Short mmCIF file of C-alpha atoms in Angstrom, two decimals:
data_model
loop_
_atom_site.label_atom_id
_atom_site.label_comp_id
_atom_site.label_asym_id
_atom_site.label_seq_id
_atom_site.Cartn_x
_atom_site.Cartn_y
_atom_site.Cartn_z
CA MET A 1 145.76 121.01 75.57
CA ARG A 2 144.55 119.97 78.99
CA ARG A 3 142.25 123.00 79.11
CA SER A 4 140.74 122.10 75.71
CA VAL A 5 140.09 118.50 76.78
CA PHE A 6 138.56 119.69 80.06
CA LEU A 7 136.24 122.11 78.27
CA LEU A 8 135.24 119.45 75.75
CA LEU A 9 134.35 116.99 78.51
CA LEU A 10 132.51 119.70 80.41
CA PHE A 11 130.40 120.66 77.38
CA ARG A 12 129.65 116.99 76.67
CA GLY A 13 128.54 116.53 80.29
CA ILE A 14 126.26 119.56 80.14
CA ALA A 15 124.75 118.36 76.86
CA ALA A 16 124.16 114.88 78.24
CA ALA A 17 122.52 116.26 81.37
CA ALA A 18 120.26 118.54 79.31
CA LYS A 19 119.27 115.59 77.12
CA ALA A 20 118.46 113.51 80.18
CA LEU A 21 116.34 116.30 81.62
CA ARG A 22 114.44 116.66 78.35
CA SER A 23 113.92 112.92 78.19
CA GLY A 24 112.65 112.82 81.77
CA ALA A 25 110.21 115.65 81.08
CA ASP A 26 108.94 113.82 78.00
CA GLN A 27 108.40 110.63 79.99
CA GLN A 28 106.40 112.54 82.57
CA THR A 29 103.89 113.76 80.02
CA ILE A 30 103.42 110.52 78.08
CA GLY A 31 101.30 107.63 79.30
CA PRO A 32 99.61 108.97 82.46
CA ALA A 33 99.92 106.62 85.43
CA LEU A 34 96.27 106.33 86.42
CA LYS A 35 95.65 105.05 89.95
CA LEU A 36 91.84 105.08 89.88
CA PRO A 37 89.76 101.89 89.52
CA LEU A 38 87.44 102.89 86.64
CA THR A 39 84.48 101.17 88.26
CA PRO A 40 81.43 100.92 85.98
CA ASN A 41 78.75 103.57 86.65
CA SER A 42 80.98 105.50 89.05
CA VAL A 43 80.84 109.30 89.43
CA ARG A 44 84.03 110.74 87.93
CA PHE A 45 85.19 114.34 88.09
CA ALA A 46 88.21 116.62 88.38
CA ILE A 47 88.93 119.55 90.70
CA ILE A 48 90.93 122.74 90.09
CA GLY A 49 91.43 125.75 92.31
CA ASP A 50 92.82 129.27 91.84
CA SER A 51 93.31 128.45 88.21
CA GLY A 52 92.38 131.51 86.17
CA THR A 53 95.69 133.19 85.39
CA GLY A 54 95.89 132.59 81.65
CA GLU A 55 99.59 131.91 82.09
CA ARG A 56 101.71 128.98 80.95
CA PRO A 57 101.46 126.88 84.14
CA GLN A 58 97.65 126.91 83.95
CA VAL A 59 97.80 125.81 80.31
CA GLU A 60 100.23 123.01 81.19
CA VAL A 61 97.95 121.78 83.98
CA ALA A 62 95.04 121.84 81.53
CA ARG A 63 97.11 119.79 79.10
CA GLN A 64 97.73 117.16 81.77
CA MET A 65 94.01 117.09 82.51
CA GLU A 66 93.39 116.44 78.83
CA LEU A 67 95.93 113.60 78.78
CA PHE A 68 94.45 111.93 81.87
CA HIS A 69 90.94 112.37 80.48
CA GLN A 70 91.85 109.98 77.70
CA ASP A 71 92.34 107.17 80.26
CA PHE A 72 89.91 108.51 82.89
CA PRO A 73 86.95 110.06 81.08
CA PHE A 74 85.65 112.34 83.82
CA ASP A 75 82.36 114.08 83.13
CA PHE A 76 82.83 117.41 84.86
CA VAL A 77 85.24 119.70 86.71
CA LEU A 78 84.64 121.51 90.00
CA MET A 79 86.26 124.97 90.12
CA LEU A 80 87.12 125.99 93.68
CA GLY A 81 87.25 129.75 93.15
CA ASP A 82 89.53 132.45 91.75
CA ASN A 83 88.45 131.26 88.36
CA ILE A 84 89.28 134.52 86.54
CA TYR A 85 92.05 136.67 88.02
CA GLY A 86 92.33 140.34 87.16
CA SER A 87 90.06 142.04 84.63
CA LYS A 88 86.91 140.32 83.37
CA THR A 89 86.72 141.30 79.70
CA PRO A 90 85.56 138.77 77.10
CA GLU A 91 89.20 138.37 76.12
CA ASP A 92 90.05 137.50 79.75
CA PHE A 93 87.44 134.74 79.77
CA ARG A 94 88.87 133.39 76.54
CA LYS A 95 92.47 133.51 77.75
CA LYS A 96 91.93 132.37 81.34
CA PHE A 97 89.24 129.75 80.83
CA GLU A 98 88.04 129.00 77.32
CA HIS A 99 91.42 128.52 75.64
CA PRO A 100 93.13 126.35 78.31
CA TYR A 101 90.17 123.98 78.66
CA GLU A 102 88.86 123.97 75.09
CA PRO A 103 89.85 120.32 74.39
CA LEU A 104 87.99 119.16 77.49
CA ARG A 105 84.95 121.31 76.77
CA SER A 106 84.88 120.04 73.18
CA ALA A 107 84.85 116.51 74.61
CA GLY A 108 81.68 117.33 76.56
CA VAL A 109 83.23 117.98 79.98
CA LYS A 110 81.19 120.49 82.02
CA PHE A 111 82.62 122.99 84.51
CA TYR A 112 80.87 123.96 87.75
CA ALA A 113 82.28 127.03 89.49
CA ALA A 114 82.27 128.41 93.02
CA LEU A 115 83.21 132.06 93.53
CA GLY A 116 86.55 133.07 95.04
CA ASN A 117 87.72 136.38 96.48
CA HIS A 118 89.30 137.35 93.13
CA ASP A 119 86.08 136.61 91.25
CA HIS A 120 83.19 138.98 90.59
CA THR A 121 79.61 138.03 91.33
CA SER A 122 78.79 138.66 87.67
CA GLU A 123 80.69 135.45 86.86
CA ARG A 124 77.61 133.56 88.05
CA LEU A 125 76.00 134.70 84.76
CA TYR A 126 78.76 133.21 82.60
CA LYS A 127 77.07 130.16 81.10
CA PRO A 128 80.14 127.87 80.85
CA PHE A 129 80.47 128.06 84.67
CA ASN A 130 77.02 126.44 84.99
CA MET A 131 75.99 128.50 88.02
CA ASP A 132 72.58 129.36 86.57
CA GLY A 133 72.92 132.93 87.82
CA GLN A 134 73.21 131.86 91.47
CA ARG A 135 75.96 132.54 94.03
CA TYR A 136 75.29 129.12 95.54
CA TYR A 137 73.55 126.09 94.10
CA THR A 138 73.34 122.29 94.20
CA PHE A 139 73.24 119.44 91.70
CA LYS A 140 73.20 115.66 91.95
CA LEU A 141 74.82 112.94 89.87
CA GLY A 142 74.37 109.29 90.72
CA ASN A 143 74.64 108.79 94.47
CA VAL A 144 76.49 112.09 95.01
CA GLN A 145 75.04 115.54 95.70
CA PHE A 146 77.23 118.61 95.32
CA PHE A 147 76.73 121.93 97.09
CA ALA A 148 78.55 124.97 95.66
CA LEU A 149 78.79 127.80 98.21
CA ASP A 150 79.84 131.45 98.12
CA SER A 151 82.27 131.72 101.03
CA ASN A 152 82.91 135.40 100.27
CA TYR A 153 79.61 136.26 101.91
CA MET A 154 78.19 133.52 104.13
CA ASP A 155 75.00 135.38 104.96
CA PRO A 156 72.04 133.98 106.95
CA ALA A 157 70.04 133.37 103.76
CA GLN A 158 72.76 131.13 102.36
CA LEU A 159 73.10 129.22 105.63
CA GLU A 160 69.34 128.69 105.78
CA TRP A 161 69.32 127.48 102.16
CA LEU A 162 72.20 125.07 102.85
CA GLY A 163 70.55 123.64 105.95
CA HIS A 164 67.35 122.98 104.02
CA GLN A 165 69.18 121.41 101.07
CA LEU A 166 71.34 119.18 103.25
CA SER A 167 68.50 118.04 105.46
CA SER A 168 66.36 117.06 102.46
CA SER A 169 69.15 115.29 100.57
CA GLY A 170 68.96 111.53 100.27
CA ALA A 171 72.33 111.21 98.53
CA THR A 172 74.88 108.66 99.75
CA TRP A 173 77.66 111.23 99.48
CA LYS A 174 77.31 114.94 100.29
CA ILE A 175 80.15 117.10 99.00
CA CYS A 176 80.50 120.85 99.57
CA PHE A 177 82.90 122.94 97.50
CA PHE A 178 83.77 126.57 98.12
CA HIS A 179 86.79 128.84 98.16
CA HIS A 180 87.97 129.63 101.70
CA PRO A 181 89.19 126.61 103.69
CA LEU A 182 87.88 125.85 107.16
CA TYR A 183 91.09 123.91 107.84
CA SER A 184 94.42 124.88 106.29
CA HIS A 185 98.06 124.98 107.32
CA GLY A 186 99.15 127.33 104.57
CA LYS A 187 101.40 130.08 105.87
CA PHE A 188 99.72 132.87 103.91
CA HIS A 189 96.10 132.48 105.02
CA GLY A 190 95.58 129.51 107.31
CA SER A 191 92.17 128.32 108.49
CA ASP A 192 89.22 130.70 108.15
CA LEU A 193 88.04 130.51 111.75
CA ASP A 194 85.08 132.86 111.33
CA LEU A 195 83.74 130.87 108.42
CA ARG A 196 84.34 127.66 110.35
CA ALA A 197 82.28 128.92 113.29
CA ARG A 198 79.36 129.73 110.97
CA LEU A 199 79.47 126.78 108.62
CA GLU A 200 80.93 123.75 110.37
CA PRO A 201 77.94 123.12 112.69
CA LEU A 202 75.71 122.62 109.64
CA LEU A 203 78.23 120.38 107.91
CA VAL A 204 78.50 118.18 110.98
CA GLN A 205 74.78 118.19 111.78
CA TYR A 206 73.75 117.07 108.30
CA LYS A 207 76.66 114.66 107.82
CA VAL A 208 78.57 116.22 104.94
CA ASP A 209 81.24 113.74 103.85
CA VAL A 210 83.81 115.80 101.92
CA VAL A 211 84.71 119.49 101.67
CA LEU A 212 86.82 120.83 98.77
CA ASN A 213 88.48 124.26 99.02
CA GLY A 214 90.98 126.50 97.26
CA HIS A 215 92.39 129.91 98.31
CA GLU A 216 95.72 128.58 99.66
CA HIS A 217 98.04 128.22 96.67
CA VAL A 218 99.24 124.80 97.78
CA TYR A 219 97.78 121.31 98.07
CA GLU A 220 96.86 119.81 101.42
CA ARG A 221 94.77 116.85 102.56
CA VAL A 222 93.70 117.31 106.14
CA LYS A 223 92.96 114.46 108.53
CA PRO A 224 89.20 114.05 109.09
CA GLN A 225 87.71 116.72 111.31
CA GLN A 226 84.51 115.67 113.11
CA GLY A 227 84.02 112.96 110.54
CA ILE A 228 84.53 115.16 107.46
CA TYR A 229 87.31 114.80 104.88
CA TYR A 230 88.93 118.13 103.86
CA PHE A 231 90.97 118.83 100.72
CA VAL A 232 92.62 122.18 99.93
CA LEU A 233 93.72 122.57 96.31
CA GLY A 234 94.47 126.15 95.33
CA ASN A 235 97.46 125.71 93.06
CA SER A 236 96.06 124.87 89.62
CA GLY A 237 97.26 128.22 88.29
CA GLU A 238 98.80 130.19 91.14
CA LEU A 239 101.49 128.78 93.46
CA ARG A 240 103.09 129.90 96.71
CA LEU A 241 106.31 127.96 96.76
CA HIS A 242 107.15 126.26 100.08
CA ASN A 243 104.16 127.93 101.72
CA LEU A 244 102.74 124.91 103.51
CA ASN A 245 103.46 124.56 107.23
CA PRO A 246 102.41 120.96 107.92
CA SER A 247 100.88 120.11 111.28
CA PRO A 248 99.90 116.82 112.93
CA ASP A 249 96.52 117.30 111.19
CA THR A 250 98.14 117.34 107.74
CA GLU A 251 97.69 113.96 106.08
CA LYS A 252 99.54 114.97 102.90
CA GLY A 253 100.85 118.19 101.41
CA PHE A 254 102.54 119.51 98.28
CA ASP A 255 103.75 123.06 97.68
CA THR A 256 106.39 122.95 94.93
CA ASP A 257 104.26 122.95 91.76
CA ARG A 258 100.74 123.26 90.39
CA THR A 259 98.23 120.43 90.74
CA PHE A 260 94.75 119.24 89.87
CA GLY A 261 92.71 116.38 91.27
CA LEU A 262 90.82 113.40 89.86
CA ILE A 263 88.07 111.78 91.89
CA GLU A 264 85.99 108.65 91.39
CA ILE A 265 83.12 107.73 93.70
CA ALA A 266 81.75 104.21 93.57
CA GLY A 267 79.44 102.93 96.27
CA ASP A 268 80.99 103.67 99.67
CA GLN A 269 84.43 104.45 98.25
CA PHE A 270 85.91 107.86 97.42
CA ASN A 271 88.98 107.33 95.22
CA PHE A 272 91.28 110.27 94.56
CA GLN A 273 94.47 111.09 92.71
CA ILE A 274 96.26 114.45 92.90
CA ILE A 275 98.52 115.15 89.93
CA ALA A 276 101.24 117.74 89.43
CA ARG A 277 101.80 119.79 86.30
CA SER A 278 104.54 117.31 85.31
CA GLY A 279 102.10 114.41 85.33
CA ALA A 280 103.53 112.94 88.53
CA THR A 281 101.12 111.75 91.22
CA VAL A 282 101.65 113.58 94.52
CA ASP A 283 98.83 111.97 96.52
CA SER A 284 96.34 109.17 95.98
CA GLY A 285 94.19 106.77 97.90
CA VAL A 286 90.70 105.62 98.76
CA LEU A 287 88.49 106.97 101.55
CA GLN A 288 85.58 105.07 103.00
CA LYS A 289 82.27 106.77 103.58
CA PRO A 290 82.27 107.95 107.20
CA ALA A 291 80.25 105.72 109.52
CA ARG A 292 78.10 108.20 111.47
#
């Protein structure tokens, strides 16, 4: 008799806990908690990195992006590399890009890609990545100019192009996005010191404001380095669990789930919100344009 009562109570407890967990998960995916100001005429976009797996976590991140887009209608998405893992057949592009982001693309959201080490240079020809056949390119929206770079091969021609583009830019905000991070405290890769030696002098000389990278399958916001804000977000599809080794230069980190980022630039303010696959916010804030 006692054993039967104990088992009954145990099963009821397990059922109640499971119900609570389901309820909590439902609450996390309903009614996104937007922390961005929605300033009129602001530049609004999202960022994803290392996304192209075609697996369930990528699809769930894409679903959260769709939910947040309803309250924060961003116009485009920056892809920080490793956009299509594995083979590159038409079916791969459908599974690893077109299907997950179809609701956003149908709503008019554009995607701008940078190449990662798991990408092929032929991806620059894929029209939905908006690379116009180039390994590196630039575009401007409002008071922000974006510079997509190919960090797989930072050759002299690319550096010369970047120097010319940066020096002739009159944009209030200059943002570079590419795959390999100059500053990272991920255990697997860490900072790319060779790339830093080649690229950082130009970024500093021409007063780049923000650098966005992937490659490390974690999220990290690094304290400003020589006046530049650095974000590493390489866990929109892939994840290396507990792979971040924070240092005194780490402003914020997250390495237990996938994420994407939302960014709004208005005047001298750079507003950001980093969101996990569950819909929970893992980092947010506002950065002022560096005074240099």
